[in-house]
mmCIF file of C-alpha atoms in Angstrom:
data_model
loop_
_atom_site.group_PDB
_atom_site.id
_atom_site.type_symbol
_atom_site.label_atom_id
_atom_site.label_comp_id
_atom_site.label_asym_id
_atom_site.label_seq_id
_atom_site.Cartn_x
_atom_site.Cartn_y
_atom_site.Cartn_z
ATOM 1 C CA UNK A 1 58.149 149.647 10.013
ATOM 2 C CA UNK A 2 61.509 149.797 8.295
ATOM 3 C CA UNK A 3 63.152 147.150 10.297
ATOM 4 C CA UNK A 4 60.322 144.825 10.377
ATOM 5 C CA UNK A 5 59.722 141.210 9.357
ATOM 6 C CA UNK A 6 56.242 140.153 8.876
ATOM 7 C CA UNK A 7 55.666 136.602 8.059
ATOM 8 C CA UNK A 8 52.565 135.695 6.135
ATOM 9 C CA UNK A 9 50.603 132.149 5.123
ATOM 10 C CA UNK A 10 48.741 131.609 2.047
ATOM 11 C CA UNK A 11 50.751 133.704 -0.360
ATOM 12 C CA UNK A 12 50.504 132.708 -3.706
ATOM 13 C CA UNK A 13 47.357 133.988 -4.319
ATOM 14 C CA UNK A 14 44.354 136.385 -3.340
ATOM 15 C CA UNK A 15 44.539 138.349 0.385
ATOM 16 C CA UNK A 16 47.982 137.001 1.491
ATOM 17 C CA UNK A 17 49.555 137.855 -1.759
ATOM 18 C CA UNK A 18 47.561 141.452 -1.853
ATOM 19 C CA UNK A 19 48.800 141.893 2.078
ATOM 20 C CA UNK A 20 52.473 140.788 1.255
ATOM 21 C CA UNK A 21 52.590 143.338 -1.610
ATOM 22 C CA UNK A 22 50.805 146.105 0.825
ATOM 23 C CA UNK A 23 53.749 144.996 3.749
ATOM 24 C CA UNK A 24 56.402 146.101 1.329
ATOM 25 C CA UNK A 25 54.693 149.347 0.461
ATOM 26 C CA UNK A 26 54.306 149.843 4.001
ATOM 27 C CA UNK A 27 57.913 149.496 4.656
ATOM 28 C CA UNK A 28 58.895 146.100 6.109
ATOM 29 C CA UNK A 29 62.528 145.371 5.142
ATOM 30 C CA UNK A 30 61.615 141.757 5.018
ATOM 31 C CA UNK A 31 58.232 139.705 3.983
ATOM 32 C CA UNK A 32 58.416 135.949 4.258
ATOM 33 C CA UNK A 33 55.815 134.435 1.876
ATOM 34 C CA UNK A 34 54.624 131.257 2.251
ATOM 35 C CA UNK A 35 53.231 128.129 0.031
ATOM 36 C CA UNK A 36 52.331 124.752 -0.452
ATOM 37 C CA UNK A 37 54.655 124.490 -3.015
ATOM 38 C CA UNK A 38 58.802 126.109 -2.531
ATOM 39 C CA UNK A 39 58.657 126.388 -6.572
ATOM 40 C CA UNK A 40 55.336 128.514 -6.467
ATOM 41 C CA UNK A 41 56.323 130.335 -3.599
ATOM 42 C CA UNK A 42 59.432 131.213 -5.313
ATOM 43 C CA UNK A 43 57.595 132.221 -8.334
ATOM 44 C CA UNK A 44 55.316 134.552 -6.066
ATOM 45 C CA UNK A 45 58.449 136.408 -4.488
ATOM 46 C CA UNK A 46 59.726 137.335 -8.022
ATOM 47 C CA UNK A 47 56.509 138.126 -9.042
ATOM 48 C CA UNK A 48 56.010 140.692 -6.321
ATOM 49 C CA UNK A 49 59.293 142.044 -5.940
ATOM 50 C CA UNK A 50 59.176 142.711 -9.713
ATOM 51 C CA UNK A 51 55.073 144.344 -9.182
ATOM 52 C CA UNK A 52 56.654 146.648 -6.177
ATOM 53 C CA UNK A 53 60.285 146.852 -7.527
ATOM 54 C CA UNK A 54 61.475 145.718 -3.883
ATOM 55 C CA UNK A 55 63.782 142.912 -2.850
ATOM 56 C CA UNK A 56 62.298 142.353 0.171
ATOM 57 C CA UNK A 57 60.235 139.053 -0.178
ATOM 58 C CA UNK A 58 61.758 135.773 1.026
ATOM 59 C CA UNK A 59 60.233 132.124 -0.039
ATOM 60 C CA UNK A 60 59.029 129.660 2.418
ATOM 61 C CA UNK A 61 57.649 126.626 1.660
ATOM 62 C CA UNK A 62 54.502 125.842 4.241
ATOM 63 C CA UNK A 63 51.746 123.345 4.532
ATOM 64 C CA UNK A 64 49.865 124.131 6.750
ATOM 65 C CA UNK A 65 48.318 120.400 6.489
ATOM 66 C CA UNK A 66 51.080 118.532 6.728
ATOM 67 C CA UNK A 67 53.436 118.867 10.637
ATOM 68 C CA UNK A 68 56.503 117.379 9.111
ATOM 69 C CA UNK A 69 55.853 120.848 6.978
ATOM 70 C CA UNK A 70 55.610 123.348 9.300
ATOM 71 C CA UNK A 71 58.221 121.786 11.377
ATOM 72 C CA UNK A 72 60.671 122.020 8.103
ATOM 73 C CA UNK A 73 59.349 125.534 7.801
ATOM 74 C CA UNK A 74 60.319 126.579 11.739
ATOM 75 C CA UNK A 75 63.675 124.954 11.411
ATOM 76 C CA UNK A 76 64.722 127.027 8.336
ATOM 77 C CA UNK A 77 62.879 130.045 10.456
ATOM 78 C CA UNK A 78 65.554 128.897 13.474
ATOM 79 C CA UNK A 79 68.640 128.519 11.388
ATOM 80 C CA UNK A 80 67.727 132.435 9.754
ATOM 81 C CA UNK A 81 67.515 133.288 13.447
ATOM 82 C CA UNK A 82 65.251 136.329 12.451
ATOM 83 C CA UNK A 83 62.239 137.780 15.106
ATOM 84 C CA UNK A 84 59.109 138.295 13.594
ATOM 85 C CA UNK A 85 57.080 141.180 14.159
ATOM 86 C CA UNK A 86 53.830 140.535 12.323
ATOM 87 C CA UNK A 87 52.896 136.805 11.980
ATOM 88 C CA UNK A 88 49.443 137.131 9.634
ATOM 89 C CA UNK A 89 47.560 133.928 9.312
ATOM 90 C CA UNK A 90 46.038 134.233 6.419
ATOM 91 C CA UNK A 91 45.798 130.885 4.445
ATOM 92 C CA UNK A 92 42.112 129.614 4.181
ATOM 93 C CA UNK A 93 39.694 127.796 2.507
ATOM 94 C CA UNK A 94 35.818 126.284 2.673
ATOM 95 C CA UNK A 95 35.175 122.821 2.258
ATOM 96 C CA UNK A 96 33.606 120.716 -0.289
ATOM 97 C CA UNK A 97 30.235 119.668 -0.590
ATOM 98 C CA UNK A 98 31.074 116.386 0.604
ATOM 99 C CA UNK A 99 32.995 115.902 4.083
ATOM 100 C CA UNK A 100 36.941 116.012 3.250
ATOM 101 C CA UNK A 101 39.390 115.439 5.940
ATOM 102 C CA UNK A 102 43.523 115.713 6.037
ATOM 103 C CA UNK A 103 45.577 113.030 6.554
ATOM 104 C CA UNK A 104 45.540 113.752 9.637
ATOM 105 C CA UNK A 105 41.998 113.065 10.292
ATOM 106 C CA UNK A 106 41.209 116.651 10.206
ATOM 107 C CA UNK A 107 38.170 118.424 8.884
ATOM 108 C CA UNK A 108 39.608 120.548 5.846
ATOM 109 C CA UNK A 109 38.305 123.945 6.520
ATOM 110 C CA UNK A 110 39.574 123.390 10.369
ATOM 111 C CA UNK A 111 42.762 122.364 9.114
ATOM 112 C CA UNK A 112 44.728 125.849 8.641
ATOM 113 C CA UNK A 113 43.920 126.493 12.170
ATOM 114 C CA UNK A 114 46.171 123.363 13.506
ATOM 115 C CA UNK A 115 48.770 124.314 11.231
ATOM 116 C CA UNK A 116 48.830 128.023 12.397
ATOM 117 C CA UNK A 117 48.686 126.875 16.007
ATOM 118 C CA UNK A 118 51.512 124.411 15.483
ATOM 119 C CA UNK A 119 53.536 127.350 13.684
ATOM 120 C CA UNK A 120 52.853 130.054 16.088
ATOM 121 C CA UNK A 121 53.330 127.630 19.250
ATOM 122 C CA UNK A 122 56.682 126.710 17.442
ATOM 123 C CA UNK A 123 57.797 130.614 17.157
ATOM 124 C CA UNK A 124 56.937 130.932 20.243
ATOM 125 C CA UNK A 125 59.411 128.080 21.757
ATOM 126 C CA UNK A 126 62.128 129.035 19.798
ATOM 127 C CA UNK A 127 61.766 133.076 21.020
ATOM 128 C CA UNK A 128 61.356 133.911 17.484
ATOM 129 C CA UNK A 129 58.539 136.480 17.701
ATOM 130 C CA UNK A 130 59.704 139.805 18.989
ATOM 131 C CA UNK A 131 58.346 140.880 22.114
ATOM 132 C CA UNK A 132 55.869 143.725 20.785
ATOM 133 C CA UNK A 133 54.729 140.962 17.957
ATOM 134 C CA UNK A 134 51.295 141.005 16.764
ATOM 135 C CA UNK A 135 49.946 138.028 15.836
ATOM 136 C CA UNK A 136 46.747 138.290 13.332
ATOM 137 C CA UNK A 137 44.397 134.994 12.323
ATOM 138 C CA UNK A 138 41.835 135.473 9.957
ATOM 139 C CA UNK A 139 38.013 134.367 10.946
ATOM 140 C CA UNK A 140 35.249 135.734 8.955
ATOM 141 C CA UNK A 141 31.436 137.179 9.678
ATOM 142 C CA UNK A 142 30.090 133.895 9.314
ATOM 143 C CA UNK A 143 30.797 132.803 12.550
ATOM 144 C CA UNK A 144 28.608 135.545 13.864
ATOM 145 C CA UNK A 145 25.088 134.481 12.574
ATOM 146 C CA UNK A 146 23.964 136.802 10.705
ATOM 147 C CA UNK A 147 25.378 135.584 7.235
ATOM 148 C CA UNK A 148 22.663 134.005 4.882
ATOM 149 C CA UNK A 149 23.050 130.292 4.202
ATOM 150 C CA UNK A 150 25.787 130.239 7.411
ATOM 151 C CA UNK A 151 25.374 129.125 10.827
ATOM 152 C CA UNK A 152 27.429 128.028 13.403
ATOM 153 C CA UNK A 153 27.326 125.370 16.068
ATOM 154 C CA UNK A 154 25.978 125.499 19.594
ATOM 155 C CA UNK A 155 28.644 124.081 21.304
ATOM 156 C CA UNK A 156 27.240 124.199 24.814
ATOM 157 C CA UNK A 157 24.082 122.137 23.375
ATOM 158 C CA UNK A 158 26.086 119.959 21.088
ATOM 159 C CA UNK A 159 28.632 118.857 24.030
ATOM 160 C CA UNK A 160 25.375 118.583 26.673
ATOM 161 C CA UNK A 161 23.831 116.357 23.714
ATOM 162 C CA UNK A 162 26.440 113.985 22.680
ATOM 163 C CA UNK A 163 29.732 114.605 25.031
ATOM 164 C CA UNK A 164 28.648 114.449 28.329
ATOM 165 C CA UNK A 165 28.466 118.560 28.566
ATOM 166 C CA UNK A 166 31.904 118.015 27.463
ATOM 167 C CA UNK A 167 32.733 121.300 25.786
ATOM 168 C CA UNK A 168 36.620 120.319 24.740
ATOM 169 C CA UNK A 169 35.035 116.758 23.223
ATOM 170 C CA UNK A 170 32.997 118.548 21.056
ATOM 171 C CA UNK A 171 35.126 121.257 19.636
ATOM 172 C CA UNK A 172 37.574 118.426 18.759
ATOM 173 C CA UNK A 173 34.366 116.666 16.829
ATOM 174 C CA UNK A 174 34.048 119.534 14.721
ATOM 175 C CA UNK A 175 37.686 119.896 14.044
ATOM 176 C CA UNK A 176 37.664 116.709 13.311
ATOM 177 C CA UNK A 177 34.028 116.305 11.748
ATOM 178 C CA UNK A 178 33.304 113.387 13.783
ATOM 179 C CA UNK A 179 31.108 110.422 13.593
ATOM 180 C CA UNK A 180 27.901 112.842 15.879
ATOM 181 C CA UNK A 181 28.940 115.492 13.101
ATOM 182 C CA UNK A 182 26.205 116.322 10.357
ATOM 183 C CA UNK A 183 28.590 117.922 7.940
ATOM 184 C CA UNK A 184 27.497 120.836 5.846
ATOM 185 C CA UNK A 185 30.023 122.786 4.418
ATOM 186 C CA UNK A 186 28.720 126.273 4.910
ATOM 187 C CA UNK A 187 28.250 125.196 8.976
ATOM 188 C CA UNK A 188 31.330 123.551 8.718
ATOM 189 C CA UNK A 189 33.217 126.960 7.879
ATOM 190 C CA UNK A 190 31.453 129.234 10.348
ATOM 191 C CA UNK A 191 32.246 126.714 12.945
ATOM 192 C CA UNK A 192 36.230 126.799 11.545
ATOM 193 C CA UNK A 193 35.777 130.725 12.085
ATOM 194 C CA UNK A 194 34.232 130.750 15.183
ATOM 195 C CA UNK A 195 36.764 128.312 16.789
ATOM 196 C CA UNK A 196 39.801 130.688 15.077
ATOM 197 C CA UNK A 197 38.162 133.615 17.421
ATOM 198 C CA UNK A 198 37.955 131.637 20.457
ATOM 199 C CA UNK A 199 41.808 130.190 19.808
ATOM 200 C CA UNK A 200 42.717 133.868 19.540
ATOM 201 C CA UNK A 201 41.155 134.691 22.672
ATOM 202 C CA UNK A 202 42.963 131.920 24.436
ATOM 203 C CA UNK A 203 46.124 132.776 22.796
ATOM 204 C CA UNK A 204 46.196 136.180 24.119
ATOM 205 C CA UNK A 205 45.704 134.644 27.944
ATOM 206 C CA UNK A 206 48.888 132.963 26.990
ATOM 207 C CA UNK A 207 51.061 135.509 25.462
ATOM 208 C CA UNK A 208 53.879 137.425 27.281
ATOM 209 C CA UNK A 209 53.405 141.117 28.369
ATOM 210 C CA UNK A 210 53.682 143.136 25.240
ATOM 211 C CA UNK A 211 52.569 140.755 22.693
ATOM 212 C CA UNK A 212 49.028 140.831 21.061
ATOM 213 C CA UNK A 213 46.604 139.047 18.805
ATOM 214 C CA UNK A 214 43.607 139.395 16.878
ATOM 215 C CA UNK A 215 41.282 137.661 14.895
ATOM 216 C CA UNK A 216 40.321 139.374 11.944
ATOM 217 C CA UNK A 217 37.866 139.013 9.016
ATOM 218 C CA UNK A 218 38.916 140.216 5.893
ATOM 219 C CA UNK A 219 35.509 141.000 4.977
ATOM 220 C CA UNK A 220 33.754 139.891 1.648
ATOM 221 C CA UNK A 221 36.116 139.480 -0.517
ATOM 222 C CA UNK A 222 34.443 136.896 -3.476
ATOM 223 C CA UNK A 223 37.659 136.796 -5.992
ATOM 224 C CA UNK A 224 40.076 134.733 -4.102
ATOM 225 C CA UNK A 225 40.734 131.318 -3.907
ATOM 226 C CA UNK A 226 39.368 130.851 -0.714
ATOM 227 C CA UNK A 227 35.774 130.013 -2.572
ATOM 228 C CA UNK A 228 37.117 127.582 -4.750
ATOM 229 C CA UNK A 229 35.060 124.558 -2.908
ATOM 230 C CA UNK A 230 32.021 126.728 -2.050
ATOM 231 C CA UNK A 231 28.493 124.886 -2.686
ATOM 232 C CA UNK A 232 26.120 125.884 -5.205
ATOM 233 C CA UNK A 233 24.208 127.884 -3.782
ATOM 234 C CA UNK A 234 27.279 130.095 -2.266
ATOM 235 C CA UNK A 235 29.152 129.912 -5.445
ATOM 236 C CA UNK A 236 26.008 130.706 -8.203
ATOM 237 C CA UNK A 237 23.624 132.732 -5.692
ATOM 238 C CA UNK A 238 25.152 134.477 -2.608
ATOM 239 C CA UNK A 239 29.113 135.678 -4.256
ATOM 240 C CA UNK A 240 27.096 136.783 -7.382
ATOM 241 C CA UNK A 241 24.707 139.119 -5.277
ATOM 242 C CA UNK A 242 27.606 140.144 -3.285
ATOM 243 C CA UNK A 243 29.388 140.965 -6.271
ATOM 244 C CA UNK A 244 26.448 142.845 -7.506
ATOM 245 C CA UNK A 245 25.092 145.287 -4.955
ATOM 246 C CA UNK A 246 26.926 147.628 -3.987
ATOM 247 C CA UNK A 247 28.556 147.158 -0.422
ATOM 248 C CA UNK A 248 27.995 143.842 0.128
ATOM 249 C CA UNK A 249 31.802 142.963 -1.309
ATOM 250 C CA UNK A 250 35.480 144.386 -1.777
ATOM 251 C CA UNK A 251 39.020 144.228 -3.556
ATOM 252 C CA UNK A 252 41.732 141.571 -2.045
ATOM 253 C CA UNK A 253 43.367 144.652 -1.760
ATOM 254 C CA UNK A 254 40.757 146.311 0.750
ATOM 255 C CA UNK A 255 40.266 143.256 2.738
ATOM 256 C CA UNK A 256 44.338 142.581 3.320
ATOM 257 C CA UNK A 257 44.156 146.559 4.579
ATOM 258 C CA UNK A 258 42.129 145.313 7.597
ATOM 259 C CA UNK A 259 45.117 143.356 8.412
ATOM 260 C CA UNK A 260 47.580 145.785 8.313
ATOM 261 C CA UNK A 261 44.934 147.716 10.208
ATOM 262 C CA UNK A 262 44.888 145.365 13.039
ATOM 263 C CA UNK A 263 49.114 145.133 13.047
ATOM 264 C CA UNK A 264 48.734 148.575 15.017
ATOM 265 C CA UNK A 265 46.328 147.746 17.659
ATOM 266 C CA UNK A 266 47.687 147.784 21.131
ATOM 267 C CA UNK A 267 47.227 144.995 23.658
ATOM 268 C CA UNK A 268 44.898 146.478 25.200
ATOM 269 C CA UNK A 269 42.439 144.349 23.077
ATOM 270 C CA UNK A 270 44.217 141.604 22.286
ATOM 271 C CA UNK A 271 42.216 138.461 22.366
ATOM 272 C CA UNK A 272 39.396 140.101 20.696
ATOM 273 C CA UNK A 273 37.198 139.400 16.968
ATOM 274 C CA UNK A 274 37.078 142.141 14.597
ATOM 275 C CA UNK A 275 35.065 142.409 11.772
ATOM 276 C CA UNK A 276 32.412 144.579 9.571
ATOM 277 C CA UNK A 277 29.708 145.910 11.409
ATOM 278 C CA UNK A 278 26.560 143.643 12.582
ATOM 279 C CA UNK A 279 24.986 142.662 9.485
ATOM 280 C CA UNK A 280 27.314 144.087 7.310
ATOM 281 C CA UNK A 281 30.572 142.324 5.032
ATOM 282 C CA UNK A 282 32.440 145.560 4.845
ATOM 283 C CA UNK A 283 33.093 148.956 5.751
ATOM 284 C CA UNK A 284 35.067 149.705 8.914
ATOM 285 C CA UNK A 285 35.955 146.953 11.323
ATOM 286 C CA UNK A 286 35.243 146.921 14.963
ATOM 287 C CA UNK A 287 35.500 144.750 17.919
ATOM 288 C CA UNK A 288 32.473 141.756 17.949
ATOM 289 C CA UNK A 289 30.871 141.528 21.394
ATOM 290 C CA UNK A 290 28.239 138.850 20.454
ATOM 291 C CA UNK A 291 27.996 136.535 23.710
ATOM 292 C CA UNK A 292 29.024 133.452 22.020
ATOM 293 C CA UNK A 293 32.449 134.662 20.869
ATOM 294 C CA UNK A 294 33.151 136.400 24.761
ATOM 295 C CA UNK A 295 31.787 132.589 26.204
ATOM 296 C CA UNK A 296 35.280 131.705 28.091
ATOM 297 C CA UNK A 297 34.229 128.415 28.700
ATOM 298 C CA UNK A 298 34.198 127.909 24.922
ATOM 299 C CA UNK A 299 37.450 129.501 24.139
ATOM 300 C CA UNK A 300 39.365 127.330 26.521
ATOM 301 C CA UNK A 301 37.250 124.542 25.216
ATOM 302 C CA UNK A 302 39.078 125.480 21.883
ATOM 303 C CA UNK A 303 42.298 125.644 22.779
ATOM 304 C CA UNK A 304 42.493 122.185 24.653
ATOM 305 C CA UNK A 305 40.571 121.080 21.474
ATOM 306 C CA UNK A 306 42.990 122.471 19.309
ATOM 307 C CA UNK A 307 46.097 121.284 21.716
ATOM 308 C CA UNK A 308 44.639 117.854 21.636
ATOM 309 C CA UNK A 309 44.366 117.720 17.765
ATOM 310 C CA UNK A 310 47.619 119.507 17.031
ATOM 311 C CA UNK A 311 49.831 117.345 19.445
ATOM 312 C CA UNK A 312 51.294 121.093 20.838
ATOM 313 C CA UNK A 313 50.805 123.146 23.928
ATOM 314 C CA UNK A 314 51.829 126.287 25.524
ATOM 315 C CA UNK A 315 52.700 124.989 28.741
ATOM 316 C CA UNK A 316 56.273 123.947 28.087
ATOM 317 C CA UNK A 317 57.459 126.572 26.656
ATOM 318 C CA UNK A 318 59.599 129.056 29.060
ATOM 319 C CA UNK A 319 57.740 132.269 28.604
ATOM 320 C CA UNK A 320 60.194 134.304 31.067
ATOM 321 C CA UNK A 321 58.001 137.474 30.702
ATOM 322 C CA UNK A 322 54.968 138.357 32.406
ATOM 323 C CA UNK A 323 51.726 137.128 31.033
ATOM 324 C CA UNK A 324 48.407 138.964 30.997
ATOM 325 C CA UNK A 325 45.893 137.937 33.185
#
């Protein structure tokens, strides 16, 4: 990994700083970490080059909310001219108790995925992921179903209900939180994570020969920032139980290791969820085969959802390599 460049969003804080500073330690010559802010972002390069006593971390700014943003952030990625080997999409968060949506019209714990789609679609146009990248996205066990006080759309039922058994419709309602939308904020964020693991399964359709990516969850991991809007009854019950019996929760630093993890898989299962066993938050992660995340009708639903929100497609782009099937 010495002449790597790994790219990571969400930074400043929690799993994306704990995988930039594990990156370094792992030997990539160059980490790009990214922020809402260029002055924090700055801040968190010196910060970790002085923790790892490594000059290898460059500043970005990136929000991931904002296009004008990410295109500013691709443009400076263009005129550097570097190929990226590990793109981790880290940056995350839940949403409040009450509905909150972007500027863009854009439910806020949906929101990183649009951003990450617009980046990655971006890299890909401008040839600036190597051709053995590996692309990870994190998702999380509560899109499985098994995660107290989570649960996660029916999509199939929700489209046949209110879209016309429009499937793409009614992903774009929940990225959007639309008018037929009861929002709850713990559905709201299994739905966000559920949609990241279809959008990586789509993705990898799309990619050239040689390229890979995997959704990944980091596991639970209650001290980050990610938790920061969590209801009540996440924030005072379920992260203090976690927190309290053993197993049910691990270090930042534990969680980012999945990541890193998943930077050596082989394409061979690209496309696919990984995560902490069935019913568990941690411990090893393996590959989810729970029908609803292999349902290909739902993870092209997702991407044309995602397309349609984000403004950005695949199809123009000149991918001169083979694709996978």
């Amino acid at each position: 990994m010495e002449h790597s460049i790994a790219l990571v969003t969400g930074t400043t804080s929690g799993l994306g700083y704990a995988a930039a500073r594990m990156l370094a330690i792992e030997g990539y010559r160059q980490v790009i970490v990214t922020g809402r802010s260029l002055a924090r972002v700055q801040e968190t390069a010196a910060q970790l080059a002085a923790e790892t006593k490594m000059q290898v971390f460059t500043p970005l700014e990136l929000e991931l909310d904002t296009p004008t943003s990410v295109q500013s952030a691709l443009a400076e990625l263009v005129k550097r001219g570097q190929p990226i080997n590990f793109l981790l999409l880290n940056a995350g968060i839940m949403g409040r108790k009450e509905r909150v949506l972007t500027a863009a019209g854009i439910e806020v714990s949906q929101a990183p995925l649009i951003g990450h789609h617009q980046l990655t679609v971006g890299l890909l146009r401008a040839k600036l992921l190597s051709p053995n990248a590996r692309i990870v996205i994190a998702s999380s066990e509560a899109a499985r179903g098994d995660v107290p006080l989570f649960s996660y759309t029916d999509v199939a039922a929700f489209a046949a209900t209110q879209y016309h058994g429009d499937r793409t419709a009614a992903v774009e309602a929940l990225l959007r939180s639309g008018p037929n939308v009861k929002y709850q904020p713990n559905r709201a964020f299994a739905d966000a994570k559920l949609i990241v693991a279809w959008w990586a399964a789509a993705l990898a359709r799309r990619l050239p020969t040689g390229m890979a990516v995997f959704a990944v969850s980091p596991g639970a991991t209650p001290s980050t920032n990610a938790v920061r809007n969590a209801g009540p009854a996440t924030k005072w019950l379920l992260i203090p139980l976690t927190k309290l019996i053993p197993g049910m929760s691990h270090t930042p630093e534990t969680a980012a290791y999945r990541y890193l993890q998943a930077s050596e898989f082989g394409t061979d299962v690209s496309g696919q969820f990984f995560a902490s066993a069935p019913k568990k938050f941690t411990g090893p992660i393996e590959a989810m085969r729970h029908p609803h995340f292999l349902d290909r009708a739902n993870q092209e639903a997702a991407w044309q959802a995602v397309v349609s929100v984000s403004g950005v497609d695949l199809s123009l782009v000149d991918l001169s390599l083979t694709q996978h099937p």
